[in-house]
Short mmCIF file of C-alpha atoms in Angstrom, two decimals:
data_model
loop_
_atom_site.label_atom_id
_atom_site.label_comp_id
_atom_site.label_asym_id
_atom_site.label_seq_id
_atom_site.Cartn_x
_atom_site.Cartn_y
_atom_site.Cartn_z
CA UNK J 11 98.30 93.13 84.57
CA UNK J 12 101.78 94.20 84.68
CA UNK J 13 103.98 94.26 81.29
CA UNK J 14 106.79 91.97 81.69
CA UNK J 15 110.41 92.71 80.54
CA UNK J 16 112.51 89.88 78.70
CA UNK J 17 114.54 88.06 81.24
CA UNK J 18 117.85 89.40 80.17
CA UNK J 19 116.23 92.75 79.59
CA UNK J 20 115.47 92.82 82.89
CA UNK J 21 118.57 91.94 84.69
CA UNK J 22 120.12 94.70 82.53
CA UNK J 23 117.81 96.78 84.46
CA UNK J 24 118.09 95.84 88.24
CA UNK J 25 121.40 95.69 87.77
CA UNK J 26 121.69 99.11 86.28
CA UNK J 27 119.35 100.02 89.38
CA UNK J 28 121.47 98.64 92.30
CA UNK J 29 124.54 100.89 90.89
CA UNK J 30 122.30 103.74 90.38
CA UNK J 31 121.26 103.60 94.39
CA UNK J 32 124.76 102.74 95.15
CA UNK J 33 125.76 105.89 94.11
CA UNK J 34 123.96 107.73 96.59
CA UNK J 35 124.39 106.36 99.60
CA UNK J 36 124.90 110.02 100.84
CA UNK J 37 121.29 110.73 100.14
CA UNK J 38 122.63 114.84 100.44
CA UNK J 39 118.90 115.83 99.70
CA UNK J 40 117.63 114.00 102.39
CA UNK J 41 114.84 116.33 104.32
CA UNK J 42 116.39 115.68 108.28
CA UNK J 43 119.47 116.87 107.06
CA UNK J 44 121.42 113.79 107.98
CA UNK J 45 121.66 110.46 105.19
CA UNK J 46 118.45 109.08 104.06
CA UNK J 47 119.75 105.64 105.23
CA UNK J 48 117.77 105.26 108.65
CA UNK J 49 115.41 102.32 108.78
CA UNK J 50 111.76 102.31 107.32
CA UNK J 51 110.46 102.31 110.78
CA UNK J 52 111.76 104.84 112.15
CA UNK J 53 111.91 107.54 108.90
CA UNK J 54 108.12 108.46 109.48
CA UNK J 55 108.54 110.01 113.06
CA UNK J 56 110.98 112.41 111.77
CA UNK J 57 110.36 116.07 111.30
CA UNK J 58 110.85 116.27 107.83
CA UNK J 59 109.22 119.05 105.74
CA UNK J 60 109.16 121.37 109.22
CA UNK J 61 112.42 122.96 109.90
CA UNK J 62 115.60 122.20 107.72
CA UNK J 63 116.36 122.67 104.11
CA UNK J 64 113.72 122.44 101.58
CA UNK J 65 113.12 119.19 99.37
CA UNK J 66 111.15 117.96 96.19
CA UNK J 67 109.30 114.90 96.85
CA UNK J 68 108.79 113.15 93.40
CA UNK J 69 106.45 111.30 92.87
CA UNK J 70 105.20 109.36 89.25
CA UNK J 71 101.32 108.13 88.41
CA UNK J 72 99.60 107.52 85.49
CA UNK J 73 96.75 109.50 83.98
CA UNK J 74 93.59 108.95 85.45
CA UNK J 75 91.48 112.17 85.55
CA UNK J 76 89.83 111.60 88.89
CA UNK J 77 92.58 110.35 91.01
CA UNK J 78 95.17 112.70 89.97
CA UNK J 79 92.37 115.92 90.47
CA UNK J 80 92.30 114.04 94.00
CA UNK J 81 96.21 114.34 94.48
CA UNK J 82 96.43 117.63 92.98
CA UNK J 83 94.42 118.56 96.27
CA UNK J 84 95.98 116.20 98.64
CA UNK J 85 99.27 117.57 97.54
CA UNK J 86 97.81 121.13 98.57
CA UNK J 87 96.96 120.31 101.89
CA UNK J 88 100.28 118.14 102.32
CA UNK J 89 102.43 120.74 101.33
CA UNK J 90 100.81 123.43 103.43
CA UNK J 91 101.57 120.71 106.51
CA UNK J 92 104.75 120.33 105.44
CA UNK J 93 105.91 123.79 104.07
CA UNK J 94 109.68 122.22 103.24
CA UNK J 95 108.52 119.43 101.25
CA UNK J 96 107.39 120.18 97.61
CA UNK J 97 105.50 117.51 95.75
CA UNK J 98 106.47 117.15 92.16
CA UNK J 99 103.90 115.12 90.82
CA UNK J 100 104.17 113.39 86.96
CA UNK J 101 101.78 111.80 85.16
CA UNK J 102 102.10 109.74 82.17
CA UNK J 103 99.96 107.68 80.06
CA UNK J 104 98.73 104.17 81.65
CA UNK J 105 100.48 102.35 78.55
CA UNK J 106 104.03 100.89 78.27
CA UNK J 107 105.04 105.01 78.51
CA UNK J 108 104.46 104.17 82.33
CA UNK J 109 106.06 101.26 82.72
CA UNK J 110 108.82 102.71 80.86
CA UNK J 111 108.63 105.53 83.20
CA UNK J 112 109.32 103.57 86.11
CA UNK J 113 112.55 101.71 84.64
CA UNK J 114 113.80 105.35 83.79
CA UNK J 115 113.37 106.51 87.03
CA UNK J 116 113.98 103.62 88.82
CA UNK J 117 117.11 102.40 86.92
CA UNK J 118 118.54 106.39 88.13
CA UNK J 119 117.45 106.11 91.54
CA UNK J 120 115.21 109.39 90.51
CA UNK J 121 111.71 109.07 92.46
CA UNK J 122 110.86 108.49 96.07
CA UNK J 123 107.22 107.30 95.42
CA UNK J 124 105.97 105.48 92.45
CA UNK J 125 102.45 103.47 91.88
CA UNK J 126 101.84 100.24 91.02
CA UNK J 127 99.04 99.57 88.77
CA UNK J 128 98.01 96.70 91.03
CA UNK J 129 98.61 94.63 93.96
CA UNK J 130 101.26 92.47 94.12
CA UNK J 131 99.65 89.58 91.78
CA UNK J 132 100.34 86.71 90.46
CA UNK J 133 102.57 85.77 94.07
CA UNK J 134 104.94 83.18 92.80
CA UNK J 135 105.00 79.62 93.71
CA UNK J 136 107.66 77.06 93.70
CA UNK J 137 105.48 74.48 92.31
CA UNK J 138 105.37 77.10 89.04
CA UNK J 139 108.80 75.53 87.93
CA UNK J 140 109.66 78.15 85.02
CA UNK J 141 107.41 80.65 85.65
CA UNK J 142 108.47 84.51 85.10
CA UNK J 143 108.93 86.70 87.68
CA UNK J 144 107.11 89.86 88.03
CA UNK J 145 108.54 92.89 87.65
CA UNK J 146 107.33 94.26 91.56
CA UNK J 147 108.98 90.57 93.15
CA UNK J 148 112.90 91.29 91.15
CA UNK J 149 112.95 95.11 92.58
CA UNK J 150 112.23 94.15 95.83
CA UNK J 151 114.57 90.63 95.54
CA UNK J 152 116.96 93.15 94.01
CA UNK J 153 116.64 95.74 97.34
CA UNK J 154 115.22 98.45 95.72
CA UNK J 155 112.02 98.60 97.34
CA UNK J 156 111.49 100.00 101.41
CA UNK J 157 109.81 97.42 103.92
CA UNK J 158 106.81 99.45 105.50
CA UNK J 159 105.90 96.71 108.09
CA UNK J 160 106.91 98.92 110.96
CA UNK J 161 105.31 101.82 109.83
CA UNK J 162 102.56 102.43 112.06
CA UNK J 163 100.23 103.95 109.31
CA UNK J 164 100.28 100.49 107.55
CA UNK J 165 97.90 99.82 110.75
CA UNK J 166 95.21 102.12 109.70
CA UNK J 167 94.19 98.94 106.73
CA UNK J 168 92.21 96.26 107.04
CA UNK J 169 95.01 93.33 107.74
CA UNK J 170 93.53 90.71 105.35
CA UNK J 171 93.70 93.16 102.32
CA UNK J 172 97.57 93.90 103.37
CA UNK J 173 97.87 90.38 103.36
CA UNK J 174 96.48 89.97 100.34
CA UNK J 175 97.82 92.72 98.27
CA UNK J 176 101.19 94.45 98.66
CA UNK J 177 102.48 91.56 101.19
CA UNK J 178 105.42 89.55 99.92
CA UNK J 179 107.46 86.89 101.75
CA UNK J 180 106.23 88.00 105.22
CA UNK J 181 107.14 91.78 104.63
CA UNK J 182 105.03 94.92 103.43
CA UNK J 183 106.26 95.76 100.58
CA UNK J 184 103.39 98.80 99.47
CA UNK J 185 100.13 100.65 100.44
CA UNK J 186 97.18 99.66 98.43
CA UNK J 187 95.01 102.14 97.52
CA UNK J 188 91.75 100.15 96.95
CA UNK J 189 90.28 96.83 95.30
CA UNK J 190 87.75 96.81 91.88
CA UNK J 191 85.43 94.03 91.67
CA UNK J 192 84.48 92.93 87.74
CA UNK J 193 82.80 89.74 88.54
CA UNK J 194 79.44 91.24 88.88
CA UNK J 195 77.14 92.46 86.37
CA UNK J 196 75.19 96.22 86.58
CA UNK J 197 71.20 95.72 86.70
CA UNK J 198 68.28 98.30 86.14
CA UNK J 199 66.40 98.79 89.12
CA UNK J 200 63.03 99.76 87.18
CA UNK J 201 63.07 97.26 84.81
CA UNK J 202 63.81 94.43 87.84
CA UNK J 203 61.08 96.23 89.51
CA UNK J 204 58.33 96.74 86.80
CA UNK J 205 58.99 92.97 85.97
CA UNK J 206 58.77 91.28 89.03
CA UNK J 207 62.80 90.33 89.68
CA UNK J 208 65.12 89.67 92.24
CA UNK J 209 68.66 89.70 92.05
CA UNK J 210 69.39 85.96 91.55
CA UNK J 211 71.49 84.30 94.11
CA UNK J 212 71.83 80.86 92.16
CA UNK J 213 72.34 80.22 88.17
CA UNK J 214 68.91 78.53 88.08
CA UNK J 215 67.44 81.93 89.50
CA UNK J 216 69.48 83.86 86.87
CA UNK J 217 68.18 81.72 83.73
CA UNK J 218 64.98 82.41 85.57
CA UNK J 219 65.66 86.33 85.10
CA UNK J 220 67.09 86.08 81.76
CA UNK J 221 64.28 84.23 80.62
CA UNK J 222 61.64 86.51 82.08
CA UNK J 223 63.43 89.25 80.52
CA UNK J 224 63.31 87.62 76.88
CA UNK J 225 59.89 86.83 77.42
CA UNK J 226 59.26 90.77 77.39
CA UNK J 227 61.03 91.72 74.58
CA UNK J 228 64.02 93.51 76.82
CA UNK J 229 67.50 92.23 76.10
CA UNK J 230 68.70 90.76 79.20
CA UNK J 231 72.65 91.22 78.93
CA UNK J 232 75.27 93.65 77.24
CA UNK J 233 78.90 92.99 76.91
CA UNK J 234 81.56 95.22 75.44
CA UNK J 235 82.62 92.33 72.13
CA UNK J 236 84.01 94.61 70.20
CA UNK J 237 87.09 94.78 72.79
CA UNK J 238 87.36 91.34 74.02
CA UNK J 239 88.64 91.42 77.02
CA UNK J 240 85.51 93.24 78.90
CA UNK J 241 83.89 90.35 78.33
CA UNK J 242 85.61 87.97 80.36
CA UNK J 243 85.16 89.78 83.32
CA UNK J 244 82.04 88.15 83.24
CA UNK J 245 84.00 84.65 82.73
CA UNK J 246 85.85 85.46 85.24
CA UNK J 247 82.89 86.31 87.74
CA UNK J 248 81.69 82.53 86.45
CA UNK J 249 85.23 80.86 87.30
CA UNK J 250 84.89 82.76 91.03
CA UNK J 251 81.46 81.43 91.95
CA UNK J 252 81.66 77.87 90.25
CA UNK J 253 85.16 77.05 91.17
CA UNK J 254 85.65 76.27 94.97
CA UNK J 255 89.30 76.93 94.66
CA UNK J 256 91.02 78.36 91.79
CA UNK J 257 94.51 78.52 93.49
CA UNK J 258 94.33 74.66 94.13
CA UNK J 259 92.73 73.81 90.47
CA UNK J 260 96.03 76.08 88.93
CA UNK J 261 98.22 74.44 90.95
CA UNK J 262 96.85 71.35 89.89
CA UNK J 263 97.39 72.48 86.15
CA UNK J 264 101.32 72.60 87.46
CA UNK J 265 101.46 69.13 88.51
CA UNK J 266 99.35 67.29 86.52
CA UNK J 267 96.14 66.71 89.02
CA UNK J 268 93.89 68.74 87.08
CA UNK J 269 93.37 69.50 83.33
CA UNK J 270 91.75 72.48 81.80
CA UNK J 271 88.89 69.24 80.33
CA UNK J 272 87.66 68.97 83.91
CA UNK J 273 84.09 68.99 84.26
CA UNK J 274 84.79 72.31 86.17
CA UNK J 275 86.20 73.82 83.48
CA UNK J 276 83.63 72.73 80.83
CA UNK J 277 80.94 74.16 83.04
CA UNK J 278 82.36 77.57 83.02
CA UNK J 279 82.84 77.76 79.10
CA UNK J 280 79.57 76.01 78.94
CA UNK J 281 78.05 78.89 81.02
CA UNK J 282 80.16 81.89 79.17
CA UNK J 283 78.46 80.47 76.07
CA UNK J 284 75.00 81.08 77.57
CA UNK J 285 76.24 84.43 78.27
CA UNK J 286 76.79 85.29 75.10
CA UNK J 287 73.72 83.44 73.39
CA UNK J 288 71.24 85.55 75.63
CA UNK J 289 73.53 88.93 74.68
CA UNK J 290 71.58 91.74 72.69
CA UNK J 291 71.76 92.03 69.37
CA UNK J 292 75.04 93.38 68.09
CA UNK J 293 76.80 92.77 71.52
CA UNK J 294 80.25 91.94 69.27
CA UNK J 295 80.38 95.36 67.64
CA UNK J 296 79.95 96.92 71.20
CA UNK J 297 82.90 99.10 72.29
CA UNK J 298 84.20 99.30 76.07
CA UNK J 299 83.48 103.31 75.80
CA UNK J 300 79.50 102.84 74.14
CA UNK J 301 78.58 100.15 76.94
CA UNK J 302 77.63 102.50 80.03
CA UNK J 303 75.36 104.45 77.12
CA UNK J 304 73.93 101.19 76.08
CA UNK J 305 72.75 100.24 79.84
CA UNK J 306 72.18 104.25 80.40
CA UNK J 307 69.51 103.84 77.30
CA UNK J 308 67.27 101.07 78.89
CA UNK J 309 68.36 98.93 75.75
CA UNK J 310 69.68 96.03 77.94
CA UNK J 311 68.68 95.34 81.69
CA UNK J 312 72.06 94.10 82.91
CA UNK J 313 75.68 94.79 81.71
CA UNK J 314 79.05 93.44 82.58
CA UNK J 315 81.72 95.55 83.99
CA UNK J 316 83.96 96.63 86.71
CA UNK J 317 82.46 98.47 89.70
CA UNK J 318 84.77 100.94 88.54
CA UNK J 319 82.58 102.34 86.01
CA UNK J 320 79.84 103.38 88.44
CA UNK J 321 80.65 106.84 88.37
CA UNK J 322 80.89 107.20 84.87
CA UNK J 323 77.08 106.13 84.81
CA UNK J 324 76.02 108.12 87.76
CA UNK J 325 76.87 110.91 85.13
CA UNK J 326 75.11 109.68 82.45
CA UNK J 327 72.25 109.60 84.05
CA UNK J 328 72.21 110.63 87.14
CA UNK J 329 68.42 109.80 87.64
CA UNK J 330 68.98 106.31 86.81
CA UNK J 331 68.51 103.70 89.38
CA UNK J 332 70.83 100.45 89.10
CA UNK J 333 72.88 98.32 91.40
CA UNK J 334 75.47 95.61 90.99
CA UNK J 335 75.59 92.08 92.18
CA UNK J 336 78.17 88.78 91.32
CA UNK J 337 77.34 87.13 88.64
CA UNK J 338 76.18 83.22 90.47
CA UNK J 339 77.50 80.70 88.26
CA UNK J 340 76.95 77.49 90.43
CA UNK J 341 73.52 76.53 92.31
CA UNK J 342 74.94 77.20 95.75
CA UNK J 343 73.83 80.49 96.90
CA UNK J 344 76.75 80.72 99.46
CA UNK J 345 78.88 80.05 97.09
CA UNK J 346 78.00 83.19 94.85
CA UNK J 347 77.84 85.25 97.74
CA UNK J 348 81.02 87.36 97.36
CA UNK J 349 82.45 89.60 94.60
CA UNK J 350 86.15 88.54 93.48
CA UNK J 351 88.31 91.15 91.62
CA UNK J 352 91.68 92.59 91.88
CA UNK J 353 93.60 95.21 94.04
CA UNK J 354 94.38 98.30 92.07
CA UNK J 355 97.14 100.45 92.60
CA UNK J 356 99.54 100.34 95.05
CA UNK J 357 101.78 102.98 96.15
CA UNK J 358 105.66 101.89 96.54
CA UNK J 359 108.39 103.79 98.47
CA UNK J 360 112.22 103.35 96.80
CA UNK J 361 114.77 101.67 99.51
CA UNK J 362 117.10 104.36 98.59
CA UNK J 363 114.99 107.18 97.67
CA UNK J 364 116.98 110.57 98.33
CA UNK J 365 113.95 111.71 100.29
CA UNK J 366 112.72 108.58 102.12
CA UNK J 367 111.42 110.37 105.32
CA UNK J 368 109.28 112.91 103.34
CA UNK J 369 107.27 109.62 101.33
CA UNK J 370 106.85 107.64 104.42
CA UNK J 371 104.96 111.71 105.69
CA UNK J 372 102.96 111.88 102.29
CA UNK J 373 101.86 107.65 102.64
CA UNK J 374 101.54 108.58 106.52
CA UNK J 375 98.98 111.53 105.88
CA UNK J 376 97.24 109.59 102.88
CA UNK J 377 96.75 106.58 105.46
CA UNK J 378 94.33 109.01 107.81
CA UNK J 379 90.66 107.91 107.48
CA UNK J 380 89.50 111.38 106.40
CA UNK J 381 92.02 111.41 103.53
CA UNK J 382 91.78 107.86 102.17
CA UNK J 383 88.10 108.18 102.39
CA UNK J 384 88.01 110.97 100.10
CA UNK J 385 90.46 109.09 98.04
CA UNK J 386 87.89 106.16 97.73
CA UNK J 387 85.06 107.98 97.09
CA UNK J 388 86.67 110.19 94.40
CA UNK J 389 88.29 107.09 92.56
CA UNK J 390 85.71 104.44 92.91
CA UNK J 391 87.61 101.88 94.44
CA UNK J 392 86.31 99.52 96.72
CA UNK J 393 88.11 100.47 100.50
CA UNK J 394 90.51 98.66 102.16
CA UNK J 395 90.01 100.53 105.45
CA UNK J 396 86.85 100.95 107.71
CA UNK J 397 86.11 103.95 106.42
CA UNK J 398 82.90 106.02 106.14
CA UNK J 399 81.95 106.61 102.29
CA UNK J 400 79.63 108.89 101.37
CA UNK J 401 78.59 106.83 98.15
CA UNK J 402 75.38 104.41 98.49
CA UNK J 403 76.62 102.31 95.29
CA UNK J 404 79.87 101.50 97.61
CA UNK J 405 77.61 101.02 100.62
CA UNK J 406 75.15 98.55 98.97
CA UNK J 407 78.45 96.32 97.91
CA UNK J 408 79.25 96.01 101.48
CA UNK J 409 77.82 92.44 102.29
CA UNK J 410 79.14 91.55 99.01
CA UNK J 411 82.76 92.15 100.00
CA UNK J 412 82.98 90.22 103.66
CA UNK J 413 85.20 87.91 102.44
CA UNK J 414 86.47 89.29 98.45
CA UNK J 415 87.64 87.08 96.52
CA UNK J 416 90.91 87.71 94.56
CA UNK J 417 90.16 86.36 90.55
CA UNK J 418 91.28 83.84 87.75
CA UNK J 419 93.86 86.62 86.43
CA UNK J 420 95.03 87.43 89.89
CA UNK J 421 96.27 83.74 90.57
CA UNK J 422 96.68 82.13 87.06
CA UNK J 423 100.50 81.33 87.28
CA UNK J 424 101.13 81.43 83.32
CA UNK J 425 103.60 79.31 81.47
CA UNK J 426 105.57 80.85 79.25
CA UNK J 427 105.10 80.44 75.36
CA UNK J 428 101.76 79.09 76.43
CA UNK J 429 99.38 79.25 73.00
CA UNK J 430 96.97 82.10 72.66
CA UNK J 431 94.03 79.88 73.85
CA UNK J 432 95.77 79.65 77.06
CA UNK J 433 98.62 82.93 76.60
CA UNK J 434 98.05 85.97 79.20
CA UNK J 435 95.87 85.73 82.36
CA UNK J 436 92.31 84.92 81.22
CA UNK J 437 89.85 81.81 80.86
CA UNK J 438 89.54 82.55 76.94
CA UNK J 439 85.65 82.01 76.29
CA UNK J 440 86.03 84.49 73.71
CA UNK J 441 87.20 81.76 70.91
CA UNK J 442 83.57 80.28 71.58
CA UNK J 443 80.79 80.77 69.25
CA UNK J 444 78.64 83.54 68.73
CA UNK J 445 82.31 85.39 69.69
CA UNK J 446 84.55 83.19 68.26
CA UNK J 447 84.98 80.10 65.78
CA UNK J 448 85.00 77.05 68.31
CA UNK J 449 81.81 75.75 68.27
CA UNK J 450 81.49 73.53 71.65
CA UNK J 451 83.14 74.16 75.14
CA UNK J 452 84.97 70.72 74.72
CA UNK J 453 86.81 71.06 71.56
CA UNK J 454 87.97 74.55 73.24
CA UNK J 455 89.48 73.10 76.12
CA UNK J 456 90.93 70.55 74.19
CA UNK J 457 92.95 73.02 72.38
CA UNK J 458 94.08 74.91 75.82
CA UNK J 459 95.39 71.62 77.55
CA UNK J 460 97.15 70.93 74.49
CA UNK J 461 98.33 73.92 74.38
CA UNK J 462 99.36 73.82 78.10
CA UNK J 463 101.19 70.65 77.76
CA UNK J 464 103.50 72.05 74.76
CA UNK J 465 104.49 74.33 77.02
CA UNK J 466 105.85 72.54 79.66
CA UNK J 467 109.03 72.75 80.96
CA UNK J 468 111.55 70.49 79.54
#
């Protein structure tokens, strides 16, 4: 999830920003020669980085080992297409040093291309009277980010996931690199195998695993306890497939229709609980880092996680056999049928970046099937293209993904001050016992619609 600035903090800063790009209109570094002012659509068919003075094309990220060993390549072959254009690529930690980053260079109109570190989520709502405003909606409100709807590379994505992602009031905004599922939990093929299981399709079927799985002396189920948080992503994969619409049961926390008591709701915590009754022993003092060693070991038979973390077990063990399918919280098979999750990063060009023409070339030659295949395949991420991936994990979540679901924390419109049974972007199972102190689902979601209603607007 984004970090979001104070309100006045903020305004500060978009303010600061709109003088900043003010004050070079002139855009003297452009690549063509001429100002960097020319429309979005038209920028890409220009031949920047060819013939005409030489330009640094800056670009900021955040550390992730794999994708930036990717650019460092794809920055290679771009800059040996375009022999003008030099990339200048920074890296910083994923932690507020990023988001700092951005502000910095943002605020001094001092980067062409920056990343997102997701899609453009929660999408406001003007039933969420009071809500904040993410930080990605008050750049673009404040004209600071380019429209690529014209861009013809933008055509080379699947149009739902545009849609979905980096779309905002009818205009693309961004290119998203990729979705992550983390609804779905990580199973050993042998031990499904030499035990007689199927993936379960229903929740009955799944108690019918877990059980069989007890009954053998194998822990069924691992969860990272220590941390929290990786724990509801399997919450969340219960909200996705019990739920028939999340959007329409938050907006009903808005207005009053629905109440986080709802039978709906109790089912889900109820569920979570099970979860962590049927965990192996020691599950709480499990760290996010130990968990793909603990599933690696043959100490548990199923794990949950993001599909993310695939390749770090491929490398474990590279032997080891395992797949990944959504966690089916309700009894309706179709129901369970799809993995929900969350678009990851999202690249972002600056309205009045000095060197607009040679980003909308660099997102132009990243949008190429060849490219952004590599790309998925060296990051993990789930594509948003029809690509060809040479990764069979990716390829067995295909039937999984024919109509991905976006998650609790992707569409959980927050109020603010909200109490911490209810504060951030997560269905909170982790207060329940074993985890927590609250003994029964109820007198948890007591607590969060009380919470809920103290925070109403006035």
């Amino acid at each position: 999830m984004l970090k979001k600035l104070s309100t006045l903090g903020l305004s500060l800063a978009v303010v600061s920003a709109l003088a900043a790009c003010g004050g070079n209109n002139d855009n003297s570094g452009s690549a063509s020669g001429d100002n960097g002012g020319a429309p979005s659509s038209q920028a890409a068919s220009k031949d920047t980085g060819k013939s005409g003075d030489k330009v640094t094309l800056k670009i900021i990220h955040w550390i992730n080992e794999p994708v930036n060993k990717y650019y460092e390549e794809f920055n290679k072959k771009f800059m040996e297409k375009y022999p003008n254009i030099k990339v200048d690529y920074v890296t910083v930690p994923s932690d507020a040093t990023y988001d700092q980053l951005q502000q910095t260079r943002i605020n001094a109109n001092d980067t062409d291309l920056l990343a997102l570190k997701s899609g453009f989520a929660p999408i406001p709502q003007d039933w969420a009277k009071g809500a904040e405003s993410p930080t990605w909606k008050q750049w673009i409100d404040a004209g600071l980010i380019a429209d690529l709807s014209d861009q013809e590379f933008v055509k080379n994505y699947n149009p739902t996931d545009v849609a979905n992602s980096t779309t905002y009031n009818g205009k693309v905004y961004g290119i998203n690199m990729g979705k992550v599922s983390f609804t779905g939990l990580y199973y050993n093929k042998k031990i499904f195998a030499d035990n007689g299981l199927q993936v379960p399709t229903t929740w009955d079927e799944f108690t019918k695993v877990v059980d069989t799985l007890k009954s053998k002396k194998i822990a069924p189920l691992g969860f990272a306890g220590k941390d929290i948080w990786p724990f509801n992503l399997a919450v969340q994969g219960l909200s996705a497939s019990i739920q028939q619409d999340q959007a329409a049961f938050i907006k009903g926390l808005w207005d009053g229709s629905t109440k986080f008591t709802d039978p709906v709701q109790i089912e889900i915590l109820k569920k979570s609980q099970y979860l962590l009754e049927n965990a192996v022993d020691g599950t709480m003092g499990v760290d996010y880092g130990s968990l793909p060693s603990l599933f690696v070991s043959g100490k548990v038979a199923m794990i949950a996680d993001g599909t993310w973390n695939a390749p770090t077990i491929k490398s474990a063990d590279p032997n080891l056999e395992f797949g990944y399918f959504p966690i089916p919280g309700s009894n309706d098979a179709a129901q369970n049928a799809s993995l929900a999750g969350k678009y990851d990063m999202s690249w972002m060009v600056l309205e009045k970046s000095k060197n607009k023409d040679a980003a909308l070339k660099w997102l132009e030659m990243q949008s190429e099937p060849d490219n952004y295949a590599e790309f998925v395949k060296a990051s993990g991420f789930l594509p948003n293209a029809d690509v060809q991936v040479d990764d069979p994990f990716i390829n067995e979540l295909k039937p999984y993904l024919q109509s991905f679901k976006l998650t609790w924390d992707q569409l959980f419109i927050n109020r603010p001050n909200a109490g911490e049974h209810v504060a951030g972007s997560s269905v909170h199972a982790e207060f329940l016992a074993p985890a927590g102190k609250i003994k029964t689902p109820e007198e948890l979601a007591e607590l969060s619609q009380k919470e809920w209603d103290a925070a109403a607007p006035k």
